[in-house]
PDB file of C-alpha atoms in Angstrom:
ATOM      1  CA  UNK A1490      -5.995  -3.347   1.617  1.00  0.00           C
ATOM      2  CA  UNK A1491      -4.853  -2.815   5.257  1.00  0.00           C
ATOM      3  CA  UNK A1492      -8.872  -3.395   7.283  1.00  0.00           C
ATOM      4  CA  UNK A1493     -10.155  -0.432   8.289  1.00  0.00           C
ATOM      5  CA  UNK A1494     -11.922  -2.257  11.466  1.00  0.00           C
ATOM      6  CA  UNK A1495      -8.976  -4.266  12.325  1.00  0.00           C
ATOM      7  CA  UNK A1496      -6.832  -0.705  12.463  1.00  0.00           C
ATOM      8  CA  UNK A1497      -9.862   0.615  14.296  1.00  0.00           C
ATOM      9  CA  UNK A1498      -9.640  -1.538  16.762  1.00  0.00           C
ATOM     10  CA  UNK A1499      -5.845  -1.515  17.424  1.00  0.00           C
ATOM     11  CA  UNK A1500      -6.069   2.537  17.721  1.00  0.00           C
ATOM     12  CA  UNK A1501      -8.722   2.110  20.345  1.00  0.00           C
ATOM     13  CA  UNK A1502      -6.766  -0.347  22.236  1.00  0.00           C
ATOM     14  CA  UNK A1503      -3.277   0.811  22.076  1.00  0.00           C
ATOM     15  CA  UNK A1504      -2.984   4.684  21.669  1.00  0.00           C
ATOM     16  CA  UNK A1505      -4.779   7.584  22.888  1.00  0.00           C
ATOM     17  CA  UNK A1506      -6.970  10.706  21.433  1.00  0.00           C
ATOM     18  CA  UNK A1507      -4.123  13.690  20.205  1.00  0.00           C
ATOM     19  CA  UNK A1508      -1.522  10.681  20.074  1.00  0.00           C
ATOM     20  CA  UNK A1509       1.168  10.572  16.799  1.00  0.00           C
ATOM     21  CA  UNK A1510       0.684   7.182  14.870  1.00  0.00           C
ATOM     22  CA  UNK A1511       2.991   6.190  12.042  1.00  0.00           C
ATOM     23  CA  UNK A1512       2.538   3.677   9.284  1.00  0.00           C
ATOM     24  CA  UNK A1513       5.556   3.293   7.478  1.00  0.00           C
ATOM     25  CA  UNK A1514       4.044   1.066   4.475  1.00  0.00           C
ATOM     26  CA  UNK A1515       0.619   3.516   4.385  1.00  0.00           C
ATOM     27  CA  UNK A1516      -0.351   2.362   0.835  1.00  0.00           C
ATOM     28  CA  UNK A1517      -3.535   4.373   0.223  1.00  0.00           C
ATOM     29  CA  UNK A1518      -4.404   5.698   3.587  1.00  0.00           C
ATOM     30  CA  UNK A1519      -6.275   3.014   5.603  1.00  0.00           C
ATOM     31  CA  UNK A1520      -4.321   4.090   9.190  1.00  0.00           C
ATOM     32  CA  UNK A1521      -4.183   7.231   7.809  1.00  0.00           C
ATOM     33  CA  UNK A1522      -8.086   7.597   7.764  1.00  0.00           C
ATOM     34  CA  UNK A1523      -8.630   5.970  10.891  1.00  0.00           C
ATOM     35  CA  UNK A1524      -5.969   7.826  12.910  1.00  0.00           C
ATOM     36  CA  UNK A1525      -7.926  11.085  11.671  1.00  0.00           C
ATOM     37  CA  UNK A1526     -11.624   9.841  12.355  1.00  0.00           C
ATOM     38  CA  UNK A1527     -10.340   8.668  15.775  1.00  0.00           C
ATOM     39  CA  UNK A1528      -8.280  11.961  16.606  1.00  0.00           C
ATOM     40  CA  UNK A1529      -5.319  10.603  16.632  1.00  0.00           C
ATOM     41  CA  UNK A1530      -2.244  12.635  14.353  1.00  0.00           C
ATOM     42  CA  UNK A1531      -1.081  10.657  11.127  1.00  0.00           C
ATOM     43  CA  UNK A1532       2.240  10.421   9.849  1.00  0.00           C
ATOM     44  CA  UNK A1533       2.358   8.005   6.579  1.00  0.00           C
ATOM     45  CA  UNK A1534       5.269   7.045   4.306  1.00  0.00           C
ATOM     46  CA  UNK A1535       4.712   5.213   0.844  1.00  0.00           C
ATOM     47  CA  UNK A1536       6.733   5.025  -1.991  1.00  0.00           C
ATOM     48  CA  UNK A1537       3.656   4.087  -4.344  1.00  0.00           C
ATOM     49  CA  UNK A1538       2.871   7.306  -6.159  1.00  0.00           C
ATOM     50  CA  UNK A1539      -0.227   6.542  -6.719  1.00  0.00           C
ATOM     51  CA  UNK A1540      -1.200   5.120  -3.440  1.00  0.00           C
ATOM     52  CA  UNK A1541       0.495   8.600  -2.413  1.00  0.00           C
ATOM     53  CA  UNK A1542      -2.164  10.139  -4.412  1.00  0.00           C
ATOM     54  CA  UNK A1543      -5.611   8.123  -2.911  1.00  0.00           C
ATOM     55  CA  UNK A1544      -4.076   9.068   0.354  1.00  0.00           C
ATOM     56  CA  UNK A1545      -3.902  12.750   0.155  1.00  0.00           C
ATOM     57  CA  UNK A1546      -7.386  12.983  -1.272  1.00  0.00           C
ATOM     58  CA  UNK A1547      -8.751  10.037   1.356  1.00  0.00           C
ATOM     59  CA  UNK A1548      -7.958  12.590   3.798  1.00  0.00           C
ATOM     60  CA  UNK A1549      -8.187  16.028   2.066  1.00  0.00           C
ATOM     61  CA  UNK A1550     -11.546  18.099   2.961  1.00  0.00           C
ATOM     62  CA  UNK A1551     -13.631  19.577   0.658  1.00  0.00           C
ATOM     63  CA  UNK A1552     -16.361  21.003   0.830  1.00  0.00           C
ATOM     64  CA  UNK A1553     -19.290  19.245  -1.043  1.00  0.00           C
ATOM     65  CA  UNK A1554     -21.213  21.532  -2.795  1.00  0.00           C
ATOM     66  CA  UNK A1555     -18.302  23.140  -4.304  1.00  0.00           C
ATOM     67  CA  UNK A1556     -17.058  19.134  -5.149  1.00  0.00           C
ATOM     68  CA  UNK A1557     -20.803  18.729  -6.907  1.00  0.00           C
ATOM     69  CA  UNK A1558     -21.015  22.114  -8.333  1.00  0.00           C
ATOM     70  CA  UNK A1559     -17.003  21.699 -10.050  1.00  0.00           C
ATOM     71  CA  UNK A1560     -17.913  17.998 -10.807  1.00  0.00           C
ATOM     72  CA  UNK A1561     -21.114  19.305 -12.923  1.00  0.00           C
ATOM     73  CA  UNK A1562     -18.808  21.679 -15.139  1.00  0.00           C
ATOM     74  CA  UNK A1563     -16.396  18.869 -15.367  1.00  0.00           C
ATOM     75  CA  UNK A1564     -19.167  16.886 -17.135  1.00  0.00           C
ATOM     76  CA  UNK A1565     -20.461  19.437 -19.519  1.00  0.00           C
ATOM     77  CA  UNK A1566     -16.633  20.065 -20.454  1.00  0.00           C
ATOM     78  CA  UNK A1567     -16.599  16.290 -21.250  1.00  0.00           C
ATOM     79  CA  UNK A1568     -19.574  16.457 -23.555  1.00  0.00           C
ATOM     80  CA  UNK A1569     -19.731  19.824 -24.868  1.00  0.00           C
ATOM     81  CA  UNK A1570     -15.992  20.570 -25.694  1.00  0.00           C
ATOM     82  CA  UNK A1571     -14.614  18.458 -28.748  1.00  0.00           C
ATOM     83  CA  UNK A1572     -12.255  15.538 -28.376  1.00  0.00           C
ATOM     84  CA  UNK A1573      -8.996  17.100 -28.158  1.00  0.00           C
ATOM     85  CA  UNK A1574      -6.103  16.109 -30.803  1.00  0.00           C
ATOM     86  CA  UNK A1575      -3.417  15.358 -27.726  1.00  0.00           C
ATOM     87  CA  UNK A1576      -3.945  11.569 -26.874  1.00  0.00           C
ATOM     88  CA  UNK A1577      -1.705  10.610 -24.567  1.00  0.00           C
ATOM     89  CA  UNK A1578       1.137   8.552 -25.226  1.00  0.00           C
ATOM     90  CA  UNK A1579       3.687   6.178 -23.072  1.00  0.00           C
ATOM     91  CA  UNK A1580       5.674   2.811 -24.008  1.00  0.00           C
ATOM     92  CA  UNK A1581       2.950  -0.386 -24.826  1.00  0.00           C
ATOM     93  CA  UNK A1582       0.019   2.079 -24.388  1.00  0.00           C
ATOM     94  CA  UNK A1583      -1.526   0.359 -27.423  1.00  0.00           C
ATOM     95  CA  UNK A1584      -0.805  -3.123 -26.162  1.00  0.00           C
ATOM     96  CA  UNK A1585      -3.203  -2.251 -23.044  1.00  0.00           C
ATOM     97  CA  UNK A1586      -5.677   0.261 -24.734  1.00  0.00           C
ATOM     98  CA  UNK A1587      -8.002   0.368 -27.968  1.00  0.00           C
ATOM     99  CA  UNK A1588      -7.482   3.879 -30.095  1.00  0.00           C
ATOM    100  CA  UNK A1589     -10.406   4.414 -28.839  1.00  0.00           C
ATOM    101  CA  UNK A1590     -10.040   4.103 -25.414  1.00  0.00           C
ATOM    102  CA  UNK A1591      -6.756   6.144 -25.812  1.00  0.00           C
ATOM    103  CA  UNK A1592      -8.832   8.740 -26.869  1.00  0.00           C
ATOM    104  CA  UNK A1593     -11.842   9.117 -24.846  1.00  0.00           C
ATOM    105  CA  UNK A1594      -9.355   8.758 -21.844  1.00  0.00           C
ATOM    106  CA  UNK A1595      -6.949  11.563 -23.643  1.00  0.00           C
ATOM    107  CA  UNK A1596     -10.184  13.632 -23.367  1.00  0.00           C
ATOM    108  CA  UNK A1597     -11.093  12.887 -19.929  1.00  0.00           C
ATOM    109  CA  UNK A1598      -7.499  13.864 -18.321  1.00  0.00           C
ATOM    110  CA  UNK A1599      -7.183  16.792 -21.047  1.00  0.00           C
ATOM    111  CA  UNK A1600     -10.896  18.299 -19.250  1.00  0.00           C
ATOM    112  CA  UNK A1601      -9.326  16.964 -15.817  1.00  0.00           C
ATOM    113  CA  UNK A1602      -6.330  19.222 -15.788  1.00  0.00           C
ATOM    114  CA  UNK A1603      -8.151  22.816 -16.716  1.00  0.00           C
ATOM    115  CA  UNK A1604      -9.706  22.305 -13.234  1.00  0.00           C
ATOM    116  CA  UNK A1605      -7.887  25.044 -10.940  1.00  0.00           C
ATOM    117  CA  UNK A1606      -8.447  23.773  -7.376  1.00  0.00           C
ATOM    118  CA  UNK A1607      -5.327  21.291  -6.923  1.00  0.00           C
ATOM    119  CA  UNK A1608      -7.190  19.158  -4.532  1.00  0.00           C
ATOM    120  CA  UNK A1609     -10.536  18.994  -6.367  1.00  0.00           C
ATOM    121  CA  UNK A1610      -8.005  18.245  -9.309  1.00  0.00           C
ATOM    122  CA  UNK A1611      -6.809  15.530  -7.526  1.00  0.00           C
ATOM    123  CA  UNK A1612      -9.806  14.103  -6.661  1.00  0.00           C
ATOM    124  CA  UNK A1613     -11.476  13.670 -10.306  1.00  0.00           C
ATOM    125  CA  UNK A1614      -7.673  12.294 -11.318  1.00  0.00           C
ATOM    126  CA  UNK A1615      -8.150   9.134  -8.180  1.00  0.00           C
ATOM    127  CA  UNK A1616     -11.749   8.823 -10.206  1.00  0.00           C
ATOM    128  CA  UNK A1617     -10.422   8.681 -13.486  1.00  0.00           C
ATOM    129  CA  UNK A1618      -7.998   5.898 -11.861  1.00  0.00           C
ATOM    130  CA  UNK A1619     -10.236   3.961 -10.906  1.00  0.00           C
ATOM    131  CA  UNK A1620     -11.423   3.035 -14.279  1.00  0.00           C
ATOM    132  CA  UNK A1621      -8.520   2.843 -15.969  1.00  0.00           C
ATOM    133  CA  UNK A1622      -7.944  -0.663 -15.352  1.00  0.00           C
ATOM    134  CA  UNK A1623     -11.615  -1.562 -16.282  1.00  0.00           C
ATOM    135  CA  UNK A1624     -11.325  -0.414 -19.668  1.00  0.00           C
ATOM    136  CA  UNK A1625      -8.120  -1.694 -20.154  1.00  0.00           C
ATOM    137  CA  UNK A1626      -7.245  -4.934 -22.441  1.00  0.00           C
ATOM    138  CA  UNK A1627      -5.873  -6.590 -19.399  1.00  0.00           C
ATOM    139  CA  UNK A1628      -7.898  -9.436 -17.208  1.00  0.00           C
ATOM    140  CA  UNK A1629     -10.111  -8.299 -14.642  1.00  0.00           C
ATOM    141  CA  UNK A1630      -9.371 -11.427 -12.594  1.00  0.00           C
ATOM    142  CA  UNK A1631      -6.407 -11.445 -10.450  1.00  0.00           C
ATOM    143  CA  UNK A1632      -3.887  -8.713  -9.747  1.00  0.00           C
ATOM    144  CA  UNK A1633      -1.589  -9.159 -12.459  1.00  0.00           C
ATOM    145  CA  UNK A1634      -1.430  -7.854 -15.967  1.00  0.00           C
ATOM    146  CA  UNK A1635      -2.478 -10.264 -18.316  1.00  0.00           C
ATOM    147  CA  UNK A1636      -3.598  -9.171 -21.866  1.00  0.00           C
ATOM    148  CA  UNK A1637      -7.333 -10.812 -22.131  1.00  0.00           C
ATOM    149  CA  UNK A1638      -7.605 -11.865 -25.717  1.00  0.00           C
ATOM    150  CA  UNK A1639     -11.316 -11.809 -25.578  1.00  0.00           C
ATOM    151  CA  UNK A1640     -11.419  -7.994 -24.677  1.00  0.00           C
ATOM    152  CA  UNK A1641      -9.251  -7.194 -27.572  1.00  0.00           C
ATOM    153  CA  UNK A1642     -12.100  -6.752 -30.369  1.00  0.00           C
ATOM    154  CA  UNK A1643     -14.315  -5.291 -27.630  1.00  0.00           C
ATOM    155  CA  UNK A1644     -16.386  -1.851 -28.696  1.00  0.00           C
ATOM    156  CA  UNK A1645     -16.617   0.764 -26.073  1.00  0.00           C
ATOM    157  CA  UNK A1646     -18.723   3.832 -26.435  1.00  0.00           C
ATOM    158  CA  UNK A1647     -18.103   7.273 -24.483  1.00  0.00           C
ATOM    159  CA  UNK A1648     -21.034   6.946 -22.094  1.00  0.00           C
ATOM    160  CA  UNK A1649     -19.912   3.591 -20.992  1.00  0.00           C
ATOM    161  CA  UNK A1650     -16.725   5.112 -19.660  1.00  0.00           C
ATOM    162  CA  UNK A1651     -18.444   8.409 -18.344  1.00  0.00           C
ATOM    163  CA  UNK A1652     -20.905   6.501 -16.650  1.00  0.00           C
ATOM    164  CA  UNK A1653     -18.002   3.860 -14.552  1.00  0.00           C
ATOM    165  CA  UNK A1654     -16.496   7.250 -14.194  1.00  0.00           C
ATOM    166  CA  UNK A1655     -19.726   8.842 -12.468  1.00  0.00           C
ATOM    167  CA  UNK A1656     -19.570   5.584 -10.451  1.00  0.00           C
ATOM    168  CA  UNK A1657     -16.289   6.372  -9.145  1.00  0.00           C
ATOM    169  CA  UNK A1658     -17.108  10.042  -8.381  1.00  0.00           C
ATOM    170  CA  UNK A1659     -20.374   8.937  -6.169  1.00  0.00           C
ATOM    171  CA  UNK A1660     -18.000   6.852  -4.212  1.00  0.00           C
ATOM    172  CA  UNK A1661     -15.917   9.488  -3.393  1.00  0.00           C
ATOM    173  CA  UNK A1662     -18.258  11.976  -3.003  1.00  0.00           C
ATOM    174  CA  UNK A1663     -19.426  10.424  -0.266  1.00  0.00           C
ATOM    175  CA  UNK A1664     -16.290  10.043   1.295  1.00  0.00           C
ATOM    176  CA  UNK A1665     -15.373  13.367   1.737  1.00  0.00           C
ATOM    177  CA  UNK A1666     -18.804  14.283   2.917  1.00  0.00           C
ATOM    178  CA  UNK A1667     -17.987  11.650   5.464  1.00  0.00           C
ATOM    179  CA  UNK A1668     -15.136  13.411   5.838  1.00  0.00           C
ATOM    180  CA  UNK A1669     -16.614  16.709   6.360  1.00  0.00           C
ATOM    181  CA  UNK A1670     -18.629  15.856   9.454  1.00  0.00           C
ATOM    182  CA  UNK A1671     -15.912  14.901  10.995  1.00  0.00           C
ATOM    183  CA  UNK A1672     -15.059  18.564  12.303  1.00  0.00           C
ATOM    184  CA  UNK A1673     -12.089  20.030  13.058  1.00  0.00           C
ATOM    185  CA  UNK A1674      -8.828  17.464  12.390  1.00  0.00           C
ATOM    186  CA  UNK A1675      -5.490  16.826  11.884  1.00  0.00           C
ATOM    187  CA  UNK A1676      -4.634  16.352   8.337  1.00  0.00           C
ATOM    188  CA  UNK A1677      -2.246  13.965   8.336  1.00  0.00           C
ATOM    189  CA  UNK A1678       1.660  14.074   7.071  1.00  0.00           C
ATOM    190  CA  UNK A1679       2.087  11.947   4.088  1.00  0.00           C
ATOM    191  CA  UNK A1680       5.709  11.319   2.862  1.00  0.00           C
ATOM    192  CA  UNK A1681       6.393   9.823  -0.792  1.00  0.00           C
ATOM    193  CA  UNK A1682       9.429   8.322  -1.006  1.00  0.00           C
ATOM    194  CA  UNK A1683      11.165   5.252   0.719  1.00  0.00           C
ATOM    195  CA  UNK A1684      10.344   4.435   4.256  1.00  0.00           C
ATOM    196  CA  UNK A1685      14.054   2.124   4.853  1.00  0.00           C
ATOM    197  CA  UNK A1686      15.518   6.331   4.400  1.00  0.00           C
ATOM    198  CA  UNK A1687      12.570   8.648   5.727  1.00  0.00           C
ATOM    199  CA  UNK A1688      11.606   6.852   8.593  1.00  0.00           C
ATOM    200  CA  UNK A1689      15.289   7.672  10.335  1.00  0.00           C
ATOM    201  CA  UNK A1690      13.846  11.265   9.179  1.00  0.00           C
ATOM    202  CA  UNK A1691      11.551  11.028  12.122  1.00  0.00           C
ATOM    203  CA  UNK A1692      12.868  12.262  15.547  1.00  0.00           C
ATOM    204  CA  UNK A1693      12.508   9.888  18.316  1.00  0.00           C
ATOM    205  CA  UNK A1694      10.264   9.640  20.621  1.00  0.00           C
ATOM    206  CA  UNK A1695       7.791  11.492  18.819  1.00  0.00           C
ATOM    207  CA  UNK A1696       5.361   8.735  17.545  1.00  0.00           C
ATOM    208  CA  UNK A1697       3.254   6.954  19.875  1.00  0.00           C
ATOM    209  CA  UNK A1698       2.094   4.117  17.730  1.00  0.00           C
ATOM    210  CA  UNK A1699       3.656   2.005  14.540  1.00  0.00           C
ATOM    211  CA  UNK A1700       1.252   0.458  12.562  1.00  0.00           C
ATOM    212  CA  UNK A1701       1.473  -1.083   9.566  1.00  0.00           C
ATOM    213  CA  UNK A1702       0.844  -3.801   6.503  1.00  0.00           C
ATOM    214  CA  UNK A1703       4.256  -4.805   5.222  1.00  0.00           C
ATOM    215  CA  UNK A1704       3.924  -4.373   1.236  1.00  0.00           C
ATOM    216  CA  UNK A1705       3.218  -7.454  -0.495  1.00  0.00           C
ATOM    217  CA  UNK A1706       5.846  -9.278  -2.472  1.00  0.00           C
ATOM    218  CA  UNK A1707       5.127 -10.766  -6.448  1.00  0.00           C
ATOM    219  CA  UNK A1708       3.586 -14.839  -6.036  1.00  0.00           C
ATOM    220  CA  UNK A1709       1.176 -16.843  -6.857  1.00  0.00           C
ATOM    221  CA  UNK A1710      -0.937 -15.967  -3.485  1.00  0.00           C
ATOM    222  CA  UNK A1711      -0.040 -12.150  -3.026  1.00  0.00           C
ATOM    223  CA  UNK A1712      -0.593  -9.059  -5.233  1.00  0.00           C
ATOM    224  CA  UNK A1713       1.685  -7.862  -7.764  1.00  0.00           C
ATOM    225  CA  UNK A1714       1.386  -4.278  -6.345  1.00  0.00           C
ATOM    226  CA  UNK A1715       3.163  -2.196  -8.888  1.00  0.00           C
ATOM    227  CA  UNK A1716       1.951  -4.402 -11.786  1.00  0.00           C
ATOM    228  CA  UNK A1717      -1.523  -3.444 -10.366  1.00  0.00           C
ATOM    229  CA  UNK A1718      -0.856   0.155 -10.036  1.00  0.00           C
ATOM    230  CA  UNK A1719       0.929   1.013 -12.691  1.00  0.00           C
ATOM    231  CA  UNK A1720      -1.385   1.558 -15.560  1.00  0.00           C
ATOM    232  CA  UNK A1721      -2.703   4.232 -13.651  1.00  0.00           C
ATOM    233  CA  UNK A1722       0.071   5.842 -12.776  1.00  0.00           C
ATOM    234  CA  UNK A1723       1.265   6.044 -16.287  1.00  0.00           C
ATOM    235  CA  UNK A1724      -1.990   7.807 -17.641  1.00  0.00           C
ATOM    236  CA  UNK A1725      -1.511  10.284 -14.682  1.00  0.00           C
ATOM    237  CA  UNK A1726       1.843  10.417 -15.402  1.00  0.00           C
ATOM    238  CA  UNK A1727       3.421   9.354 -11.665  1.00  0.00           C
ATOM    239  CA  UNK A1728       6.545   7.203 -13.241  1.00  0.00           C
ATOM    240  CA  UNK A1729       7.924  10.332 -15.399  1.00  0.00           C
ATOM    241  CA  UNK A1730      10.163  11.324 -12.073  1.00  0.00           C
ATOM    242  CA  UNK A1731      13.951  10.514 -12.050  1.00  0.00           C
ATOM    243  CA  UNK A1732      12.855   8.869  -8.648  1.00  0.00           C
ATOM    244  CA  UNK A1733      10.106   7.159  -9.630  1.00  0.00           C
ATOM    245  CA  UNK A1734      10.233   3.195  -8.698  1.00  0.00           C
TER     246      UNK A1734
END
């Protein structure tokens, strides 16, 4: 990810409180959240959907008891309502996931969605995310997807998964009670789609500052960022647009 210090620092240095700063590769929010901690006003463009996704809630408000007190009925929804018959389906899902996996996520997203609040919504779905790759049959090492032979005959139980879940949630929770002290801010403007057509969207003279990580490329030394990604995205369903990438 883009270092939150380094983009700190290059804020501080080079534009000023109330100033516009654009990142025009902003992945999942690092400028983003620093332009907003520091005052500054964000403008982000990302054609990652899920990156899109982390970003909105990185820098979405809520307030926390009403995150803890929805996040509690999310749980007893988990354990007290019975594993629903829709498991979700997409191409190779079985190549990546164990039936059982398929179903105690199936369960997880199905409890997910009856939550009303969009961006409280959104928030459990970045959780759920960030597991999805744990429990998968691919490698945990590296960036790639590589089917791990050894995980293949693996046995997971329901608590394991609500419990990495939980993990997730705590991380975030505190993040948007970080958030929340922050005061009054600027929410910043977060554009899905492709920055070489949205950025001549932008009128100019109106941003201040360009920052940015240039999106890594598929080698032996970089990240395969849409390999990475893209599990994710197709439990949450992000690829099913005509657009999608």
């Amino acid at each position: 990810m883009f270092i939150p210090q380094l983009v700190r620092k290059i804020l501080l240095e080079y534009s000023q409180k109330g100033d516009t700063v654009l990142d025009i590769f902003s992945g999942s929010g690092s400028a983003l959240v620093e332009s907003l901690v520091t005052g500054r006003k964000g403008i982000g463009i990302e054609l990652n959907p899920l990156a899109v996704l982390i970003s909105q809630v990185k820098t979405t408000a809520i307030a926390g008891e009403t995150l803890k007190n929805r996040y509690l009925k999310l749980l007893e929804k988990l354990y007290e309502e019975k594993k629903s018959n829709r498991n979700y389906i997409f191409k190779n899902i079985d190549f990546w996931f164990s039936p059982e996996i398929i179903e105690y996520f199936s369960h997880i997203l199905n409890c997910i969605q009856t939550e009303e609040n969009e961006d409280i919504r959104n928030a459990f779905s970045v959780c759920f995310s960030d597991i999805v790759r744990f429990f998968s049959r691919c490698k945990h090492s590296g960036f790639k997807l590589h089917r791990d032979k050894a995980k293949e005959k693996q046995k997971v139980q329901f608590d394991e998964v609500i419990q990495k879940f939980h993990q997730s949630f705590l991380v975030l929770y505190q993040g948007i009670n970080e958030l929340n002290h922050i005061g009054d801010f600027s929410r910043p403007f977060i554009i899905k789609g492709d920055s070489r057509i949205y950025q001549n969207q932008i009128p100019e003279h109106s941003v201040d500052l360009i920052i940015t990580s240039p999106p890594y490329g598929d080698s032996r030394t970089t990240v395969a960022y849409g390999q990475f990604s893209r599990l994710s995205s197709q439990w949450l369903g992000l690829l099913d647009s005509p657009d999608s990438i």
